[in-house]
Amino acid sequence: MMYDVDLTDAAASLKTPTLLLHARGDQLVPWAAGRHLAGVIPGAQFVSFAGSSVAPWAHQGVLIPEIHRFLGQPARPGQAPAGISPREADVLRLIAAGMSNRQISEELKISAHTADRHVSNILTKIGAANRAEAASFAVRHGLAH
């Protein structure tokens, strides 16, 4: 069941800091509607993430650090964000350094299959669509320079 609700006037009158988190593939609220709403709220910050889940805990690797950033509590440099294992943090640093999966496997002395698995798991956990988004995530969270 879909409802047509216009929150523009109410949103424009908000006076509290607002962080709007939105799944790019959300089937209930289109991305453009979420972006528009964030644009109407004075000073709002809009963060979109990969996926279609309306269950935010499924994307905690992306959302928790964004919430900390919004609250002025950035993750400590080099500390793996929630949901990322220490080994995945190592792999993420190497992705950000521009290494291929083969180079990562050689650097960490793991099999190519294990490197592939780590990269796939990381992309899923942080909601990244590709290696460039993963590298950006690593930089934003102090895992890369």
PDB file of C-alpha atoms in Angstrom:
ATOM      1  CA  MET A   1       0.000   0.000   0.000  1.00  0.00           C
ATOM      2  CA  MET A   2       1.466   3.340  -1.033  1.00  0.00           C
ATOM      3  CA  TYR A   3       0.593   6.672   0.524  1.00  0.00           C
ATOM      4  CA  ASP A   4       1.123  10.047  -1.069  1.00  0.00           C
ATOM      5  CA  VAL A   5       2.323  12.265   1.765  1.00  0.00           C
ATOM      6  CA  ASP A   6       3.949  15.668   1.337  1.00  0.00           C
ATOM      7  CA  LEU A   7       6.296  16.478   4.214  1.00  0.00           C
ATOM      8  CA  THR A   8       7.909  19.496   2.567  1.00  0.00           C
ATOM      9  CA  ASP A   9       6.435  22.171   4.862  1.00  0.00           C
ATOM     10  CA  ALA A  10       7.042  20.189   8.046  1.00  0.00           C
ATOM     11  CA  ALA A  11      10.580  19.265   6.971  1.00  0.00           C
ATOM     12  CA  ALA A  12      11.444  22.870   6.107  1.00  0.00           C
ATOM     13  CA  SER A  13      10.588  23.932   9.657  1.00  0.00           C
ATOM     14  CA  LEU A  14      12.919  21.448  11.388  1.00  0.00           C
ATOM     15  CA  LYS A  15      15.523  23.110  13.552  1.00  0.00           C
ATOM     16  CA  THR A  16      17.433  20.055  14.729  1.00  0.00           C
ATOM     17  CA  PRO A  17      20.526  18.533  13.125  1.00  0.00           C
ATOM     18  CA  THR A  18      19.318  15.865  10.729  1.00  0.00           C
ATOM     19  CA  LEU A  19      21.066  12.908   9.133  1.00  0.00           C
ATOM     20  CA  LEU A  20      18.980  11.168   6.483  1.00  0.00           C
ATOM     21  CA  LEU A  21      20.202   7.644   5.637  1.00  0.00           C
ATOM     22  CA  HIS A  22      18.731   6.113   2.491  1.00  0.00           C
ATOM     23  CA  ALA A  23      19.198   2.821   0.617  1.00  0.00           C
ATOM     24  CA  ARG A  24      19.640   3.568  -3.087  1.00  0.00           C
ATOM     25  CA  GLY A  25      17.411   0.640  -4.036  1.00  0.00           C
ATOM     26  CA  ASP A  26      14.651   1.316  -1.482  1.00  0.00           C
ATOM     27  CA  GLN A  27      11.375   0.121  -3.006  1.00  0.00           C
ATOM     28  CA  LEU A  28       9.135   2.076  -0.598  1.00  0.00           C
ATOM     29  CA  VAL A  29      10.728   5.510  -0.832  1.00  0.00           C
ATOM     30  CA  PRO A  30      12.518   6.300  -4.111  1.00  0.00           C
ATOM     31  CA  TRP A  31      16.062   7.627  -3.811  1.00  0.00           C
ATOM     32  CA  ALA A  32      15.066  10.941  -5.439  1.00  0.00           C
ATOM     33  CA  ALA A  33      12.341  11.468  -2.821  1.00  0.00           C
ATOM     34  CA  GLY A  34      14.808  10.866   0.008  1.00  0.00           C
ATOM     35  CA  ARG A  35      17.315  13.238  -1.570  1.00  0.00           C
ATOM     36  CA  HIS A  36      14.603  15.877  -2.062  1.00  0.00           C
ATOM     37  CA  LEU A  37      13.498  15.600   1.570  1.00  0.00           C
ATOM     38  CA  ALA A  38      17.074  16.036   2.775  1.00  0.00           C
ATOM     39  CA  GLY A  39      17.379  19.113   0.548  1.00  0.00           C
ATOM     40  CA  VAL A  40      14.328  20.703   2.168  1.00  0.00           C
ATOM     41  CA  ILE A  41      15.532  20.196   5.762  1.00  0.00           C
ATOM     42  CA  PRO A  42      17.827  23.091   6.732  1.00  0.00           C
ATOM     43  CA  GLY A  43      21.405  21.843   7.114  1.00  0.00           C
ATOM     44  CA  ALA A  44      20.487  18.174   6.674  1.00  0.00           C
ATOM     45  CA  GLN A  45      23.107  15.673   5.602  1.00  0.00           C
ATOM     46  CA  PHE A  46      22.097  12.940   3.153  1.00  0.00           C
ATOM     47  CA  VAL A  47      23.925   9.609   3.017  1.00  0.00           C
ATOM     48  CA  SER A  48      22.900   6.987   0.495  1.00  0.00           C
ATOM     49  CA  PHE A  49      24.161   3.429   0.572  1.00  0.00           C
ATOM     50  CA  ALA A  50      24.022   0.443  -1.745  1.00  0.00           C
ATOM     51  CA  GLY A  51      21.200  -2.026  -1.357  1.00  0.00           C
ATOM     52  CA  SER A  52      17.463  -2.120  -1.110  1.00  0.00           C
ATOM     53  CA  SER A  53      17.106  -3.112   2.500  1.00  0.00           C
ATOM     54  CA  VAL A  54      14.954  -1.074   4.806  1.00  0.00           C
ATOM     55  CA  ALA A  55      16.688  -2.863   7.686  1.00  0.00           C
ATOM     56  CA  PRO A  56      19.528  -0.450   8.527  1.00  0.00           C
ATOM     57  CA  TRP A  57      21.358  -2.975  10.702  1.00  0.00           C
ATOM     58  CA  ALA A  58      22.080  -4.960   7.527  1.00  0.00           C
ATOM     59  CA  HIS A  59      24.377  -2.103   6.451  1.00  0.00           C
ATOM     60  CA  GLN A  60      25.982  -1.295   9.797  1.00  0.00           C
ATOM     61  CA  GLY A  61      29.482  -1.340   8.298  1.00  0.00           C
ATOM     62  CA  VAL A  62      28.523   1.792   6.362  1.00  0.00           C
ATOM     63  CA  LEU A  63      25.928   3.403   8.591  1.00  0.00           C
ATOM     64  CA  ILE A  64      27.588   3.262  12.018  1.00  0.00           C
ATOM     65  CA  PRO A  65      30.670   5.217  10.864  1.00  0.00           C
ATOM     66  CA  GLU A  66      28.427   7.759   9.087  1.00  0.00           C
ATOM     67  CA  ILE A  67      26.440   8.266  12.287  1.00  0.00           C
ATOM     68  CA  HIS A  68      29.671   8.732  14.282  1.00  0.00           C
ATOM     69  CA  ARG A  69      30.904  11.250  11.699  1.00  0.00           C
ATOM     70  CA  PHE A  70      27.607  13.147  11.862  1.00  0.00           C
ATOM     71  CA  LEU A  71      27.806  13.255  15.657  1.00  0.00           C
ATOM     72  CA  GLY A  72      31.370  14.551  15.501  1.00  0.00           C
ATOM     73  CA  GLN A  73      32.846  11.311  16.781  1.00  0.00           C
ATOM     74  CA  PRO A  74      34.943  10.043  13.866  1.00  0.00           C
ATOM     75  CA  ALA A  75      36.288   6.515  14.006  1.00  0.00           C
ATOM     76  CA  ARG A  76      39.793   6.343  15.412  1.00  0.00           C
ATOM     77  CA  PRO A  77      42.344   6.261  12.592  1.00  0.00           C
ATOM     78  CA  GLY A  78      43.235   2.743  11.574  1.00  0.00           C
ATOM     79  CA  GLN A  79      40.470   1.141  13.616  1.00  0.00           C
ATOM     80  CA  ALA A  80      38.262  -1.223  11.654  1.00  0.00           C
ATOM     81  CA  PRO A  81      34.640  -0.042  11.478  1.00  0.00           C
ATOM     82  CA  ALA A  82      31.954  -2.214  13.054  1.00  0.00           C
ATOM     83  CA  GLY A  83      31.414  -5.434  11.163  1.00  0.00           C
ATOM     84  CA  ILE A  84      34.854  -5.442   9.509  1.00  0.00           C
ATOM     85  CA  SER A  85      37.304  -8.042  10.828  1.00  0.00           C
ATOM     86  CA  PRO A  86      40.951  -7.076  11.369  1.00  0.00           C
ATOM     87  CA  ARG A  87      41.949  -9.197   8.331  1.00  0.00           C
ATOM     88  CA  GLU A  88      39.261  -7.520   6.203  1.00  0.00           C
ATOM     89  CA  ALA A  89      40.637  -4.152   7.345  1.00  0.00           C
ATOM     90  CA  ASP A  90      44.057  -5.255   6.052  1.00  0.00           C
ATOM     91  CA  VAL A  91      42.508  -6.213   2.713  1.00  0.00           C
ATOM     92  CA  LEU A  92      40.577  -2.926   2.568  1.00  0.00           C
ATOM     93  CA  ARG A  93      43.819  -0.967   3.091  1.00  0.00           C
ATOM     94  CA  LEU A  94      45.352  -2.825   0.157  1.00  0.00           C
ATOM     95  CA  ILE A  95      42.292  -2.216  -2.032  1.00  0.00           C
ATOM     96  CA  ALA A  96      42.675   1.490  -1.238  1.00  0.00           C
ATOM     97  CA  ALA A  97      46.346   1.229  -2.224  1.00  0.00           C
ATOM     98  CA  GLY A  98      45.195   0.087  -5.666  1.00  0.00           C
ATOM     99  CA  MET A  99      46.176  -3.569  -5.404  1.00  0.00           C
ATOM    100  CA  SER A 100      44.448  -6.290  -7.401  1.00  0.00           C
ATOM    101  CA  ASN A 101      43.125  -9.426  -5.704  1.00  0.00           C
ATOM    102  CA  ARG A 102      46.191 -11.319  -6.924  1.00  0.00           C
ATOM    103  CA  GLN A 103      48.513  -8.680  -5.452  1.00  0.00           C
ATOM    104  CA  ILE A 104      46.562  -8.761  -2.186  1.00  0.00           C
ATOM    105  CA  SER A 105      46.929 -12.550  -1.996  1.00  0.00           C
ATOM    106  CA  GLU A 106      50.689 -12.249  -2.540  1.00  0.00           C
ATOM    107  CA  GLU A 107      51.078  -9.402  -0.034  1.00  0.00           C
ATOM    108  CA  LEU A 108      49.131 -11.179   2.715  1.00  0.00           C
ATOM    109  CA  LYS A 109      50.389 -14.646   1.782  1.00  0.00           C
ATOM    110  CA  ILE A 110      46.878 -16.021   1.348  1.00  0.00           C
ATOM    111  CA  SER A 111      45.324 -17.919  -1.543  1.00  0.00           C
ATOM    112  CA  ALA A 112      43.790 -16.033  -4.453  1.00  0.00           C
ATOM    113  CA  HIS A 113      40.429 -17.593  -3.545  1.00  0.00           C
ATOM    114  CA  THR A 114      40.691 -16.263   0.024  1.00  0.00           C
ATOM    115  CA  ALA A 115      41.561 -12.791  -1.267  1.00  0.00           C
ATOM    116  CA  ASP A 116      38.548 -12.920  -3.612  1.00  0.00           C
ATOM    117  CA  ARG A 117      36.294 -13.952  -0.696  1.00  0.00           C
ATOM    118  CA  HIS A 118      37.608 -11.163   1.541  1.00  0.00           C
ATOM    119  CA  VAL A 119      37.033  -8.546  -1.170  1.00  0.00           C
ATOM    120  CA  SER A 120      33.518  -9.822  -1.855  1.00  0.00           C
ATOM    121  CA  ASN A 121      32.662  -9.857   1.867  1.00  0.00           C
ATOM    122  CA  ILE A 122      34.032  -6.336   2.331  1.00  0.00           C
ATOM    123  CA  LEU A 123      32.016  -4.914  -0.569  1.00  0.00           C
ATOM    124  CA  THR A 124      28.865  -6.468   0.877  1.00  0.00           C
ATOM    125  CA  LYS A 125      29.534  -5.354   4.461  1.00  0.00           C
ATOM    126  CA  ILE A 126      30.258  -1.727   3.602  1.00  0.00           C
ATOM    127  CA  GLY A 127      27.614  -1.470   0.900  1.00  0.00           C
ATOM    128  CA  ALA A 128      30.123  -0.645  -1.821  1.00  0.00           C
ATOM    129  CA  ALA A 129      29.284  -1.351  -5.449  1.00  0.00           C
ATOM    130  CA  ASN A 130      32.923  -1.551  -6.547  1.00  0.00           C
ATOM    131  CA  ARG A 131      36.558  -1.213  -5.506  1.00  0.00           C
ATOM    132  CA  ALA A 132      36.559   2.572  -5.982  1.00  0.00           C
ATOM    133  CA  GLU A 133      33.736   2.940  -3.444  1.00  0.00           C
ATOM    134  CA  ALA A 134      35.599   0.583  -1.101  1.00  0.00           C
ATOM    135  CA  ALA A 135      38.753   2.692  -1.413  1.00  0.00           C
ATOM    136  CA  SER A 136      36.756   5.842  -0.679  1.00  0.00           C
ATOM    137  CA  PHE A 137      35.262   4.141   2.383  1.00  0.00           C
ATOM    138  CA  ALA A 138      38.762   3.182   3.565  1.00  0.00           C
ATOM    139  CA  VAL A 139      39.984   6.766   3.264  1.00  0.00           C
ATOM    140  CA  ARG A 140      36.919   8.191   5.056  1.00  0.00           C
ATOM    141  CA  HIS A 141      37.405   5.757   7.927  1.00  0.00           C
ATOM    142  CA  GLY A 142      41.119   6.259   8.445  1.00  0.00           C
ATOM    143  CA  LEU A 143      42.160   2.912   6.975  1.00  0.00           C
ATOM    144  CA  ALA A 144      44.082   4.442   4.069  1.00  0.00           C
ATOM    145  CA  HIS A 145      46.035   7.578   3.329  1.00  0.00           C
TER     146      HIS A 145
END
